[in-house]
Amino acid sequence: MTEQSTIYVLDTNILLHEPFAFLSFQEHDVVIPMTVLEELDNIKDRKKDVSRDARVAIRALEDTLVDATPEEVMAGVELANKSETQIKPGRLSIFNDFKLQQKAGSLSDNENDNRIINTALYIQEMNPKKRVVLVTKDINMRLKGKGAGLAYVEDYRTDQLVDDIKFLTSGYHKFEGDFWEQVSNCQSETDGRYTQHFIDKNLIPAAFINEYLIDENKTFAGKVVGIEGDTVAVQDLGYERLMGRQAWGIHPKNIYQGMALDALLDPNIDLVILTGPAGCGKTLLALASALELTVEMGQYDKVIVTRSTPEIAESIGFLPGTEEEKMAPWLAAITDSLEVLHKQDESMAGSMNYIMEKANIQFKSINFMRGRSIQNALVIYYPGTKNSLNCSHPCVFAASSVVNKKFEQKPKIRPYYVSEKREYSPINLVRESENPTLSMNFLTQLDKAA
């Protein structure tokens, strides 16, 4: 082993959970016990989905170690750097735990979990100056490891989402007092109806593209549209103009809904994610924007609404009908919002049926989104309460660069996420009566995001 700060010993379930997990530990050492390879070999031939993950993990390990000698495999093979900020490469090695002799007080070798724990204990004993970590998703195994004497036992957290909104990047910056009183140097350019201001980046050092700028005095509202060197280009949206945005007859009630509506209607933003408590307007804003862009502006041919279908209580049994009829109970929020948008019409039911047909609104299940090539469509996606990130991938990839690469012209696709779970998105709406703590972030480069 090289002199590295940390040695990670991986359990089998880590590679089954993410076959390329051994590449996620940056400059640190990664050890795969021989028992893990034995378990992967036993699992790969089963006729289950987990067998595919086992085979992928085995191929990934083989591709990494294919040119290494046995001595190099035992000592550690260098892994390619995954980021430009990584100082030195990590190392991957395979440890033959079958050679370990059973010691008094150690765990029995009759179980594979015990063999892996004993491997971590041995490496910890041989490397007292290093931090040896057993990484497993098995809670009981983490408890056994702690009880056996391992100083560090962890869950695999690389794929987990931030569960506290305070750690998410804020999508807007609010200046105290008046914005212009804090700007010492500014150059402005006007192109048509839009004005851009070029200000010093020191005023907002952590600025990012599409970040909104407002002030306490409600005299300024803008959006970062470019960053070059020490200069930030800010498009002047105007506070009153932002509050005056409308979509399908809906106007924002506060500046936070105004920023969200502006992002939803912006053709240059490919992915908009909304989170917030119930009643803050997520679904209404998303649906109104979808109808505005599809029916009024004609930018899209259809609106696809999809979500996962987790059971909250006991199952109500199999639902009859087509896919859209089966999904209707799960997507009642959309029909409820349509009722709100057309409740003043003479025939609300007739208006809703007309709009459903005119906008070509389709209810789809997330279970069947994988592999689809969605063309010139606007997608509204509701993540389930217990969704993992992997459940969201089919929807995002179906409406992302994976599709774009198949065609010469980039299809216009707008996925909108609507979720009451804050960790699903850095865009958080608040009710007008609540303390405004909006967090917004817009992914303009969907290619990179996917």
PDB file of C-alpha atoms in Angstrom, residues 130-306:
ATOM      1  CA  LYS A 130      -3.877   5.151   8.631  1.00  0.00           C
ATOM      2  CA  ARG A 131      -7.624   5.512   8.788  1.00  0.00           C
ATOM      3  CA  VAL A 132      -9.130   2.143   7.837  1.00  0.00           C
ATOM      4  CA  VAL A 133     -12.837   2.327   6.978  1.00  0.00           C
ATOM      5  CA  LEU A 134     -15.215  -0.550   6.330  1.00  0.00           C
ATOM      6  CA  VAL A 135     -17.867   0.623   3.861  1.00  0.00           C
ATOM      7  CA  THR A 136     -21.124  -1.348   3.816  1.00  0.00           C
ATOM      8  CA  LYS A 137     -24.820  -0.714   3.405  1.00  0.00           C
ATOM      9  CA  ASP A 138     -25.622  -3.549   5.828  1.00  0.00           C
ATOM     10  CA  ILE A 139     -26.629  -1.913   9.124  1.00  0.00           C
ATOM     11  CA  ASN A 140     -26.101  -5.088  11.131  1.00  0.00           C
ATOM     12  CA  MET A 141     -22.653  -5.530   9.616  1.00  0.00           C
ATOM     13  CA  ARG A 142     -21.750  -1.978  10.629  1.00  0.00           C
ATOM     14  CA  LEU A 143     -22.797  -2.810  14.179  1.00  0.00           C
ATOM     15  CA  LYS A 144     -20.775  -6.036  14.134  1.00  0.00           C
ATOM     16  CA  GLY A 145     -17.764  -4.168  12.793  1.00  0.00           C
ATOM     17  CA  LYS A 146     -17.946  -1.611  15.587  1.00  0.00           C
ATOM     18  CA  GLY A 147     -18.351  -4.351  18.152  1.00  0.00           C
ATOM     19  CA  ALA A 148     -15.383  -6.274  16.747  1.00  0.00           C
ATOM     20  CA  GLY A 149     -13.082  -3.301  17.151  1.00  0.00           C
ATOM     21  CA  LEU A 150     -13.189  -1.339  13.883  1.00  0.00           C
ATOM     22  CA  ALA A 151     -12.608   2.337  14.519  1.00  0.00           C
ATOM     23  CA  TYR A 152     -14.396   3.498  11.368  1.00  0.00           C
ATOM     24  CA  VAL A 153     -17.476   1.942   9.763  1.00  0.00           C
ATOM     25  CA  GLU A 154     -19.506   3.911   7.239  1.00  0.00           C
ATOM     26  CA  ASP A 155     -22.418   3.706   4.844  1.00  0.00           C
ATOM     27  CA  TYR A 156     -21.825   4.424   1.149  1.00  0.00           C
ATOM     28  CA  ARG A 157     -23.032   7.997   0.772  1.00  0.00           C
ATOM     29  CA  THR A 158     -21.638   9.100  -2.600  1.00  0.00           C
ATOM     30  CA  ASP A 159     -25.009   8.656  -4.334  1.00  0.00           C
ATOM     31  CA  GLN A 160     -27.154  10.125  -1.562  1.00  0.00           C
ATOM     32  CA  LEU A 161     -28.802  13.514  -1.867  1.00  0.00           C
ATOM     33  CA  VAL A 162     -28.444  16.481   0.426  1.00  0.00           C
ATOM     34  CA  ASP A 163     -31.225  16.194   2.989  1.00  0.00           C
ATOM     35  CA  ASP A 164     -30.876  19.659   4.511  1.00  0.00           C
ATOM     36  CA  ILE A 165     -31.768  22.630   2.353  1.00  0.00           C
ATOM     37  CA  LYS A 166     -29.257  24.885   4.116  1.00  0.00           C
ATOM     38  CA  PHE A 167     -26.467  22.946   2.386  1.00  0.00           C
ATOM     39  CA  LEU A 168     -27.910  23.536  -1.083  1.00  0.00           C
ATOM     40  CA  THR A 169     -26.704  26.354  -3.297  1.00  0.00           C
ATOM     41  CA  SER A 170     -28.997  29.349  -2.971  1.00  0.00           C
ATOM     42  CA  GLY A 171     -30.577  30.196  -6.304  1.00  0.00           C
ATOM     43  CA  TYR A 172     -30.947  33.869  -5.543  1.00  0.00           C
ATOM     44  CA  HIS A 173     -28.968  36.524  -3.731  1.00  0.00           C
ATOM     45  CA  LYS A 174     -30.753  39.152  -1.710  1.00  0.00           C
ATOM     46  CA  PHE A 175     -28.908  42.421  -1.106  1.00  0.00           C
ATOM     47  CA  GLU A 176     -29.491  44.413   2.038  1.00  0.00           C
ATOM     48  CA  GLY A 177     -30.983  47.839   1.404  1.00  0.00           C
ATOM     49  CA  ASP A 178     -30.694  49.216  -2.135  1.00  0.00           C
ATOM     50  CA  PHE A 179     -28.812  47.254  -4.799  1.00  0.00           C
ATOM     51  CA  TRP A 180     -27.428  50.268  -6.643  1.00  0.00           C
ATOM     52  CA  GLU A 181     -25.959  51.801  -3.491  1.00  0.00           C
ATOM     53  CA  GLN A 182     -23.617  48.807  -3.265  1.00  0.00           C
ATOM     54  CA  VAL A 183     -22.468  48.941  -6.902  1.00  0.00           C
ATOM     55  CA  SER A 184     -19.383  51.138  -7.314  1.00  0.00           C
ATOM     56  CA  ASN A 185     -18.518  50.356 -10.935  1.00  0.00           C
ATOM     57  CA  CYS A 186     -21.033  49.360 -13.607  1.00  0.00           C
ATOM     58  CA  GLN A 187     -21.225  49.377 -17.381  1.00  0.00           C
ATOM     59  CA  SER A 188     -24.565  48.854 -19.116  1.00  0.00           C
ATOM     60  CA  GLU A 189     -25.620  47.759 -22.579  1.00  0.00           C
ATOM     61  CA  THR A 190     -29.125  47.808 -24.038  1.00  0.00           C
ATOM     62  CA  ASP A 191     -30.223  45.383 -26.732  1.00  0.00           C
ATOM     63  CA  GLY A 192     -33.859  45.788 -27.661  1.00  0.00           C
ATOM     64  CA  ARG A 193     -35.992  45.610 -24.523  1.00  0.00           C
ATOM     65  CA  TYR A 194     -33.290  44.050 -22.377  1.00  0.00           C
ATOM     66  CA  THR A 195     -30.493  45.786 -20.495  1.00  0.00           C
ATOM     67  CA  GLN A 196     -27.381  44.084 -19.213  1.00  0.00           C
ATOM     68  CA  HIS A 197     -25.201  45.434 -16.410  1.00  0.00           C
ATOM     69  CA  PHE A 198     -21.558  44.408 -16.062  1.00  0.00           C
ATOM     70  CA  ILE A 199     -20.540  44.575 -12.402  1.00  0.00           C
ATOM     71  CA  ASP A 200     -17.577  43.495 -10.295  1.00  0.00           C
ATOM     72  CA  LYS A 201     -17.675  39.851  -9.267  1.00  0.00           C
ATOM     73  CA  ASN A 202     -16.500  40.793  -5.760  1.00  0.00           C
ATOM     74  CA  LEU A 203     -20.035  42.023  -5.140  1.00  0.00           C
ATOM     75  CA  ILE A 204     -21.337  38.439  -5.552  1.00  0.00           C
ATOM     76  CA  PRO A 205     -18.240  36.178  -5.457  1.00  0.00           C
ATOM     77  CA  ALA A 206     -20.237  32.918  -5.453  1.00  0.00           C
ATOM     78  CA  ALA A 207     -22.421  33.875  -8.419  1.00  0.00           C
ATOM     79  CA  PHE A 208     -23.520  31.248 -10.936  1.00  0.00           C
ATOM     80  CA  ILE A 209     -25.431  31.350 -14.211  1.00  0.00           C
ATOM     81  CA  ASN A 210     -29.193  31.982 -13.843  1.00  0.00           C
ATOM     82  CA  GLU A 211     -28.875  33.084 -10.225  1.00  0.00           C
ATOM     83  CA  TYR A 212     -31.477  35.747  -9.443  1.00  0.00           C
ATOM     84  CA  LEU A 213     -30.548  39.019  -7.724  1.00  0.00           C
ATOM     85  CA  ILE A 214     -33.031  41.067  -5.666  1.00  0.00           C
ATOM     86  CA  ASP A 215     -32.787  43.653  -2.892  1.00  0.00           C
ATOM     87  CA  GLU A 216     -34.696  44.410   0.283  1.00  0.00           C
ATOM     88  CA  ASN A 217     -36.012  47.723  -1.013  1.00  0.00           C
ATOM     89  CA  LYS A 218     -37.757  46.001  -3.945  1.00  0.00           C
ATOM     90  CA  THR A 219     -36.083  48.359  -6.406  1.00  0.00           C
ATOM     91  CA  PHE A 220     -34.058  45.843  -8.409  1.00  0.00           C
ATOM     92  CA  ALA A 221     -34.443  42.338  -9.809  1.00  0.00           C
ATOM     93  CA  GLY A 222     -31.981  40.724 -12.165  1.00  0.00           C
ATOM     94  CA  LYS A 223     -30.484  37.442 -13.292  1.00  0.00           C
ATOM     95  CA  VAL A 224     -26.873  36.432 -13.822  1.00  0.00           C
ATOM     96  CA  VAL A 225     -26.458  35.614 -17.523  1.00  0.00           C
ATOM     97  CA  GLY A 226     -22.685  35.512 -17.841  1.00  0.00           C
ATOM     98  CA  ILE A 227     -19.471  35.277 -15.834  1.00  0.00           C
ATOM     99  CA  GLU A 228     -16.112  36.126 -17.359  1.00  0.00           C
ATOM    100  CA  GLY A 229     -13.068  36.686 -15.199  1.00  0.00           C
ATOM    101  CA  ASP A 230     -13.824  39.317 -12.561  1.00  0.00           C
ATOM    102  CA  THR A 231     -16.953  40.554 -14.330  1.00  0.00           C
ATOM    103  CA  VAL A 232     -20.532  39.343 -13.943  1.00  0.00           C
ATOM    104  CA  ALA A 233     -23.164  40.097 -16.583  1.00  0.00           C
ATOM    105  CA  VAL A 234     -26.581  40.734 -15.014  1.00  0.00           C
ATOM    106  CA  GLN A 235     -29.762  41.020 -17.057  1.00  0.00           C
ATOM    107  CA  ASP A 236     -32.037  43.679 -15.601  1.00  0.00           C
ATOM    108  CA  LEU A 237     -35.454  42.061 -15.217  1.00  0.00           C
ATOM    109  CA  GLY A 238     -37.071  44.812 -13.189  1.00  0.00           C
ATOM    110  CA  TYR A 239     -38.914  44.088  -9.936  1.00  0.00           C
ATOM    111  CA  GLU A 240     -42.302  45.187 -11.224  1.00  0.00           C
ATOM    112  CA  ARG A 241     -41.789  43.449 -14.539  1.00  0.00           C
ATOM    113  CA  LEU A 242     -40.923  40.194 -12.754  1.00  0.00           C
ATOM    114  CA  MET A 243     -44.056  40.498 -10.626  1.00  0.00           C
ATOM    115  CA  GLY A 244     -46.002  41.189 -13.822  1.00  0.00           C
ATOM    116  CA  ARG A 245     -45.104  37.874 -15.478  1.00  0.00           C
ATOM    117  CA  GLN A 246     -48.147  35.756 -16.273  1.00  0.00           C
ATOM    118  CA  ALA A 247     -48.836  32.321 -17.672  1.00  0.00           C
ATOM    119  CA  TRP A 248     -52.314  31.077 -18.616  1.00  0.00           C
ATOM    120  CA  GLY A 249     -53.883  33.854 -16.541  1.00  0.00           C
ATOM    121  CA  ILE A 250     -51.773  33.108 -13.428  1.00  0.00           C
ATOM    122  CA  HIS A 251     -49.749  35.923 -11.826  1.00  0.00           C
ATOM    123  CA  PRO A 252     -47.139  35.476  -9.075  1.00  0.00           C
ATOM    124  CA  LYS A 253     -48.209  36.470  -5.567  1.00  0.00           C
ATOM    125  CA  ASN A 254     -44.675  37.212  -4.394  1.00  0.00           C
ATOM    126  CA  ILE A 255     -41.219  37.763  -5.850  1.00  0.00           C
ATOM    127  CA  TYR A 256     -40.271  34.128  -5.210  1.00  0.00           C
ATOM    128  CA  GLN A 257     -43.105  32.824  -7.342  1.00  0.00           C
ATOM    129  CA  GLY A 258     -42.135  35.502  -9.855  1.00  0.00           C
ATOM    130  CA  MET A 259     -38.601  34.148 -10.109  1.00  0.00           C
ATOM    131  CA  ALA A 260     -39.918  30.599 -10.449  1.00  0.00           C
ATOM    132  CA  LEU A 261     -42.361  31.623 -13.202  1.00  0.00           C
ATOM    133  CA  ASP A 262     -39.622  33.491 -15.033  1.00  0.00           C
ATOM    134  CA  ALA A 263     -37.443  30.381 -14.972  1.00  0.00           C
ATOM    135  CA  LEU A 264     -40.288  28.137 -16.141  1.00  0.00           C
ATOM    136  CA  LEU A 265     -41.001  30.384 -19.124  1.00  0.00           C
ATOM    137  CA  ASP A 266     -37.347  30.938 -20.053  1.00  0.00           C
ATOM    138  CA  PRO A 267     -36.587  28.961 -23.265  1.00  0.00           C
ATOM    139  CA  ASN A 268     -32.861  28.954 -22.419  1.00  0.00           C
ATOM    140  CA  ILE A 269     -33.351  26.931 -19.229  1.00  0.00           C
ATOM    141  CA  ASP A 270     -33.711  23.221 -19.928  1.00  0.00           C
ATOM    142  CA  LEU A 271     -34.390  21.914 -16.424  1.00  0.00           C
ATOM    143  CA  VAL A 272     -36.357  23.586 -13.641  1.00  0.00           C
ATOM    144  CA  ILE A 273     -36.786  21.930 -10.248  1.00  0.00           C
ATOM    145  CA  LEU A 274     -39.399  23.135  -7.755  1.00  0.00           C
ATOM    146  CA  THR A 275     -39.726  22.105  -4.129  1.00  0.00           C
ATOM    147  CA  GLY A 276     -41.669  23.469  -1.212  1.00  0.00           C
ATOM    148  CA  PRO A 277     -44.504  22.760   1.189  1.00  0.00           C
ATOM    149  CA  ALA A 278     -47.977  21.898  -0.029  1.00  0.00           C
ATOM    150  CA  GLY A 279     -49.906  24.910  -1.264  1.00  0.00           C
ATOM    151  CA  CYS A 280     -46.980  27.065  -2.344  1.00  0.00           C
ATOM    152  CA  GLY A 281     -47.925  26.859  -6.032  1.00  0.00           C
ATOM    153  CA  LYS A 282     -45.517  24.307  -7.480  1.00  0.00           C
ATOM    154  CA  THR A 283     -48.045  22.378  -9.556  1.00  0.00           C
ATOM    155  CA  LEU A 284     -50.081  25.419 -10.534  1.00  0.00           C
ATOM    156  CA  LEU A 285     -47.053  27.348 -11.791  1.00  0.00           C
ATOM    157  CA  ALA A 286     -45.638  24.346 -13.653  1.00  0.00           C
ATOM    158  CA  LEU A 287     -48.954  23.494 -15.320  1.00  0.00           C
ATOM    159  CA  ALA A 288     -49.783  27.093 -16.208  1.00  0.00           C
ATOM    160  CA  SER A 289     -46.338  27.529 -17.769  1.00  0.00           C
ATOM    161  CA  ALA A 290     -46.714  24.257 -19.669  1.00  0.00           C
ATOM    162  CA  LEU A 291     -50.068  25.343 -21.131  1.00  0.00           C
ATOM    163  CA  GLU A 292     -48.705  28.784 -22.008  1.00  0.00           C
ATOM    164  CA  LEU A 293     -45.689  27.347 -23.830  1.00  0.00           C
ATOM    165  CA  THR A 294     -47.609  24.557 -25.556  1.00  0.00           C
ATOM    166  CA  VAL A 295     -50.972  26.075 -26.474  1.00  0.00           C
ATOM    167  CA  GLU A 296     -50.366  29.827 -26.647  1.00  0.00           C
ATOM    168  CA  MET A 297     -46.747  29.947 -27.877  1.00  0.00           C
ATOM    169  CA  GLY A 298     -46.732  26.633 -29.737  1.00  0.00           C
ATOM    170  CA  GLN A 299     -43.182  25.804 -28.688  1.00  0.00           C
ATOM    171  CA  TYR A 300     -44.003  22.186 -27.810  1.00  0.00           C
ATOM    172  CA  ASP A 301     -46.249  19.514 -29.232  1.00  0.00           C
ATOM    173  CA  LYS A 302     -47.329  17.841 -26.012  1.00  0.00           C
ATOM    174  CA  VAL A 303     -47.120  17.847 -22.223  1.00  0.00           C
ATOM    175  CA  ILE A 304     -46.080  14.614 -20.508  1.00  0.00           C
ATOM    176  CA  VAL A 305     -46.908  14.292 -16.811  1.00  0.00           C
ATOM    177  CA  THR A 306     -45.298  11.415 -14.966  1.00  0.00           C
TER     178      THR A 306
END
